[in-house]
Amino acid sequence: MKFWITILFLSLGLYLNAQEVKHKGKTYEIKKGKIFLEGKDVTDTFTKEEIEAFKVKIAKAKEEYDKAQKQEKEAKKLENQAKKAEKAQKKAEKELKRKVKAQSKFDKASKKLEDAQSKYEKLKKKGKLSPNDEAKWLEKIEKLKENYDKSKKKLK
């Protein structure tokens, strides 16, 4: 798309730099205030009114060229705004994914911690824990607490 827009404006620019004017079915070229037809100076064959008409046509062509340049600038501006908006949207989506993932990890960590604590309490009440098992359970619960704290920090 950019390629075609660029080609369009370059061709328009080249067209306007040559300052060609069509008059009565013939194409005249105007350079430095002189009118040429097929490379020959024909300025003297025109009246002042006709020369003024040529100047008006050239002014209109320049005006169209200026409008085209403004449109090109506006198109670039809109394209840049669209890119910025897309970038911001991607950033927001990425942040949302990160938050969802952090919430999921936090939920899992809290559930594991609660389950481990309740199981430890049940085993302790029933008296089925040896001193070694109790140390292992406390160590396990401590690790789960650390994991819970880390996930809580990342959630914020």
C-alpha atoms as a printed R data frame, in Angstrom:
    type eleno elety resid chain resno      x       y       z
1   ATOM     1    CA   MET     A     1  0.000   0.000   0.000
2   ATOM     2    CA   LYS     A     2  2.773   2.424   0.924
3   ATOM     3    CA   PHE     A     3  4.555   1.516  -2.274
4   ATOM     4    CA   TRP     A     4  1.597   2.456  -4.465
5   ATOM     5    CA   ILE     A     5  0.976   5.697  -2.622
6   ATOM     6    CA   THR     A     6  4.624   6.634  -3.017
7   ATOM     7    CA   ILE     A     7  4.554   5.846  -6.751
8   ATOM     8    CA   LEU     A     8  1.386   7.900  -7.156
9   ATOM     9    CA   PHE     A     9  2.870  10.962  -5.514
10  ATOM    10    CA   LEU     A    10  6.219  10.641  -7.280
11  ATOM    11    CA   SER     A    11  4.523  10.445 -10.661
12  ATOM    12    CA   LEU     A    12  2.330  13.391  -9.738
13  ATOM    13    CA   GLY     A    13  5.421  15.320  -8.679
14  ATOM    14    CA   LEU     A    14  7.219  14.542 -11.904
15  ATOM    15    CA   TYR     A    15  4.152  15.522 -13.856
16  ATOM    16    CA   LEU     A    16  3.903  18.861 -12.103
17  ATOM    17    CA   ASN     A    17  7.616  19.634 -12.287
18  ATOM    18    CA   ALA     A    18  7.453  19.453 -16.071
19  ATOM    19    CA   GLN     A    19  4.472  21.827 -15.935
20  ATOM    20    CA   GLU     A    20  2.701  20.401 -18.892
21  ATOM    21    CA   VAL     A    21 -0.558  22.023 -19.855
22  ATOM    22    CA   LYS     A    22 -3.122  20.649 -22.287
23  ATOM    23    CA   HIS     A    23 -4.719  23.319 -24.419
24  ATOM    24    CA   LYS     A    24 -6.950  22.693 -27.426
25  ATOM    25    CA   GLY     A    25 -5.895  19.047 -27.652
26  ATOM    26    CA   LYS     A    26 -2.161  19.802 -27.642
27  ATOM    27    CA   THR     A    27  0.256  19.391 -24.762
28  ATOM    28    CA   TYR     A    28  2.395  22.419 -24.054
29  ATOM    29    CA   GLU     A    29  5.363  22.487 -21.744
30  ATOM    30    CA   ILE     A    30  6.136  25.589 -19.745
31  ATOM    31    CA   LYS     A    31  9.669  26.302 -18.581
32  ATOM    32    CA   LYS     A    32 10.872  29.559 -17.070
33  ATOM    33    CA   GLY     A    33  7.847  31.474 -18.318
34  ATOM    34    CA   LYS     A    34  8.185  30.294 -21.929
35  ATOM    35    CA   ILE     A    35  5.772  27.956 -23.689
36  ATOM    36    CA   PHE     A    36  7.142  25.048 -25.713
37  ATOM    37    CA   LEU     A    37  5.373  22.726 -28.139
38  ATOM    38    CA   GLU     A    38  7.390  19.631 -29.026
39  ATOM    39    CA   GLY     A    39 10.586  21.389 -27.905
40  ATOM    40    CA   LYS     A    40 10.004  24.607 -29.919
41  ATOM    41    CA   ASP     A    41  9.344  27.993 -28.308
42  ATOM    42    CA   VAL     A    42  5.819  29.103 -29.229
43  ATOM    43    CA   THR     A    43  5.351  31.819 -26.605
44  ATOM    44    CA   ASP     A    44  4.951  34.610 -29.153
45  ATOM    45    CA   THR     A    45  2.042  32.887 -30.897
46  ATOM    46    CA   PHE     A    46 -0.251  33.252 -27.860
47  ATOM    47    CA   THR     A    47 -2.072  36.303 -26.623
48  ATOM    48    CA   LYS     A    48 -1.704  37.584 -23.082
49  ATOM    49    CA   GLU     A    49 -5.099  36.106 -22.189
50  ATOM    50    CA   GLU     A    50 -4.022  32.671 -23.349
51  ATOM    51    CA   ILE     A    51 -0.752  32.934 -21.423
52  ATOM    52    CA   GLU     A    52 -2.759  33.919 -18.339
53  ATOM    53    CA   ALA     A    53 -4.985  30.888 -18.924
54  ATOM    54    CA   PHE     A    54 -1.843  28.716 -18.975
55  ATOM    55    CA   LYS     A    55 -0.708  30.278 -15.713
56  ATOM    56    CA   VAL     A    56 -4.115  29.583 -14.156
57  ATOM    57    CA   LYS     A    57 -3.915  25.948 -15.261
58  ATOM    58    CA   ILE     A    58 -0.441  25.667 -13.764
59  ATOM    59    CA   ALA     A    59 -1.648  27.237 -10.521
60  ATOM    60    CA   LYS     A    60 -4.485  24.707 -10.376
61  ATOM    61    CA   ALA     A    61 -2.059  21.852 -10.998
62  ATOM    62    CA   LYS     A    62  0.204  23.128  -8.206
63  ATOM    63    CA   GLU     A    63 -2.791  23.434  -5.919
64  ATOM    64    CA   GLU     A    64 -3.775  19.846  -6.663
65  ATOM    65    CA   TYR     A    65 -0.203  18.771  -6.010
66  ATOM    66    CA   ASP     A    66 -0.206  20.571  -2.672
67  ATOM    67    CA   LYS     A    67 -3.508  18.916  -1.770
68  ATOM    68    CA   ALA     A    68 -2.055  15.543  -2.687
69  ATOM    69    CA   GLN     A    69  0.974  16.206  -0.487
70  ATOM    70    CA   LYS     A    70 -1.280  17.200   2.402
71  ATOM    71    CA   GLN     A    71 -3.308  14.047   1.919
72  ATOM    72    CA   GLU     A    72 -0.126  11.985   1.894
73  ATOM    73    CA   LYS     A    73  1.032  13.589   5.129
74  ATOM    74    CA   GLU     A    74 -2.379  13.025   6.684
75  ATOM    75    CA   ALA     A    75 -2.319   9.390   5.540
76  ATOM    76    CA   LYS     A    76  1.111   8.906   7.115
77  ATOM    77    CA   LYS     A    77 -0.097  10.569  10.290
78  ATOM    78    CA   LEU     A    78 -3.138   8.307  10.464
79  ATOM    79    CA   GLU     A    79 -0.974   5.281   9.752
80  ATOM    80    CA   ASN     A    80  1.383   6.217  12.580
81  ATOM    81    CA   GLN     A    81 -1.555   6.723  14.927
82  ATOM    82    CA   ALA     A    82 -2.919   3.323  13.958
83  ATOM    83    CA   LYS     A    83  0.472   1.735  14.654
84  ATOM    84    CA   LYS     A    84  0.652   3.420  18.044
85  ATOM    85    CA   ALA     A    85 -2.855   2.287  18.910
86  ATOM    86    CA   GLU     A    86 -2.059  -1.255  17.832
87  ATOM    87    CA   LYS     A    87  1.117  -1.228  19.898
88  ATOM    88    CA   ALA     A    88 -0.760   0.071  22.942
89  ATOM    89    CA   GLN     A    89 -3.427  -2.590  22.470
90  ATOM    90    CA   LYS     A    90 -0.816  -5.344  22.270
91  ATOM    91    CA   LYS     A    91  0.830  -3.994  25.397
92  ATOM    92    CA   ALA     A    92 -2.500  -3.948  27.220
93  ATOM    93    CA   GLU     A    93 -3.274  -7.496  26.092
94  ATOM    94    CA   LYS     A    94  0.146  -8.657  27.254
95  ATOM    95    CA   GLU     A    95 -0.363  -6.985  30.636
96  ATOM    96    CA   LEU     A    96 -3.794  -8.581  30.957
97  ATOM    97    CA   LYS     A    97 -2.360 -12.020  30.175
98  ATOM    98    CA   ARG     A    98  0.362 -11.457  32.767
99  ATOM    99    CA   LYS     A    99 -2.224 -10.514  35.394
100 ATOM   100    CA   VAL     A   100 -4.432 -13.480  34.579
101 ATOM   101    CA   LYS     A   101 -1.455 -15.810  34.818
102 ATOM   102    CA   ALA     A   102 -0.373 -14.264  38.130
103 ATOM   103    CA   GLN     A   103 -3.916 -14.606  39.508
104 ATOM   104    CA   SER     A   104 -4.013 -18.244  38.419
105 ATOM   105    CA   LYS     A   105 -0.678 -18.977  40.106
106 ATOM   106    CA   PHE     A   106 -1.826 -17.174  43.246
107 ATOM   107    CA   ASP     A   107 -5.041 -19.212  43.352
108 ATOM   108    CA   LYS     A   108 -3.144 -22.479  42.883
109 ATOM   109    CA   ALA     A   109 -0.573 -21.578  45.538
110 ATOM   110    CA   SER     A   110 -3.226 -20.616  48.088
111 ATOM   111    CA   LYS     A   111 -5.219 -23.802  47.395
112 ATOM   112    CA   LYS     A   112 -2.105 -25.986  47.766
113 ATOM   113    CA   LEU     A   113 -1.171 -24.233  51.008
114 ATOM   114    CA   GLU     A   114 -4.661 -24.630  52.454
115 ATOM   115    CA   ASP     A   115 -4.829 -28.288  51.418
116 ATOM   116    CA   ALA     A   116 -1.417 -29.036  52.891
117 ATOM   117    CA   GLN     A   117 -2.247 -27.265  56.173
118 ATOM   118    CA   SER     A   118 -5.579 -29.039  56.538
119 ATOM   119    CA   LYS     A   119 -4.017 -32.426  55.779
120 ATOM   120    CA   TYR     A   120 -1.232 -31.733  58.283
121 ATOM   121    CA   GLU     A   121 -3.792 -30.757  60.923
122 ATOM   122    CA   LYS     A   122 -5.847 -33.916  60.287
123 ATOM   123    CA   LEU     A   123 -2.799 -36.168  60.539
124 ATOM   124    CA   LYS     A   124 -1.652 -34.359  63.665
125 ATOM   125    CA   LYS     A   125 -5.057 -34.771  65.356
126 ATOM   126    CA   LYS     A   126 -5.147 -38.465  64.549
127 ATOM   127    CA   GLY     A   127 -1.618 -38.851  65.878
128 ATOM   128    CA   LYS     A   128 -0.290 -40.442  62.711
129 ATOM   129    CA   LEU     A   129  2.752 -38.177  62.413
130 ATOM   130    CA   SER     A   130  6.180 -39.301  63.511
131 ATOM   131    CA   PRO     A   131  8.708 -36.581  64.416
132 ATOM   132    CA   ASN     A   132 10.412 -37.047  61.017
133 ATOM   133    CA   ASP     A   133  7.097 -36.843  59.156
134 ATOM   134    CA   GLU     A   134  6.125 -33.767  61.112
135 ATOM   135    CA   ALA     A   135  9.396 -32.030  60.192
136 ATOM   136    CA   LYS     A   136  8.834 -32.922  56.528
137 ATOM   137    CA   TRP     A   137  5.279 -31.564  56.638
138 ATOM   138    CA   LEU     A   138  6.386 -28.329  58.291
139 ATOM   139    CA   GLU     A   139  9.143 -27.931  55.692
140 ATOM   140    CA   LYS     A   140  6.638 -28.578  52.912
141 ATOM   141    CA   ILE     A   141  4.190 -26.051  54.361
142 ATOM   142    CA   GLU     A   142  6.998 -23.488  54.686
143 ATOM   143    CA   LYS     A   143  7.887 -23.889  50.987
144 ATOM   144    CA   LEU     A   144  4.233 -23.554  50.040
145 ATOM   145    CA   LYS     A   145  4.015 -20.358  52.122
146 ATOM   146    CA   GLU     A   146  7.042 -18.927  50.302
147 ATOM   147    CA   ASN     A   147  5.479 -19.809  46.965
148 ATOM   148    CA   TYR     A   148  2.217 -18.210  48.110
149 ATOM   149    CA   ASP     A   149  4.031 -14.999  49.143
150 ATOM   150    CA   LYS     A   150  5.876 -14.828  45.810
151 ATOM   151    CA   SER     A   151  2.683 -15.280  43.826
152 ATOM   152    CA   LYS     A   152  0.981 -12.644  45.987
153 ATOM   153    CA   LYS     A   153  3.798 -10.171  45.224
154 ATOM   154    CA   LYS     A   154  3.579 -10.826  41.500
155 ATOM   155    CA   LEU     A   155 -0.168 -10.357  41.618
156 ATOM   156    CA   LYS     A   156  0.275  -6.808  42.849
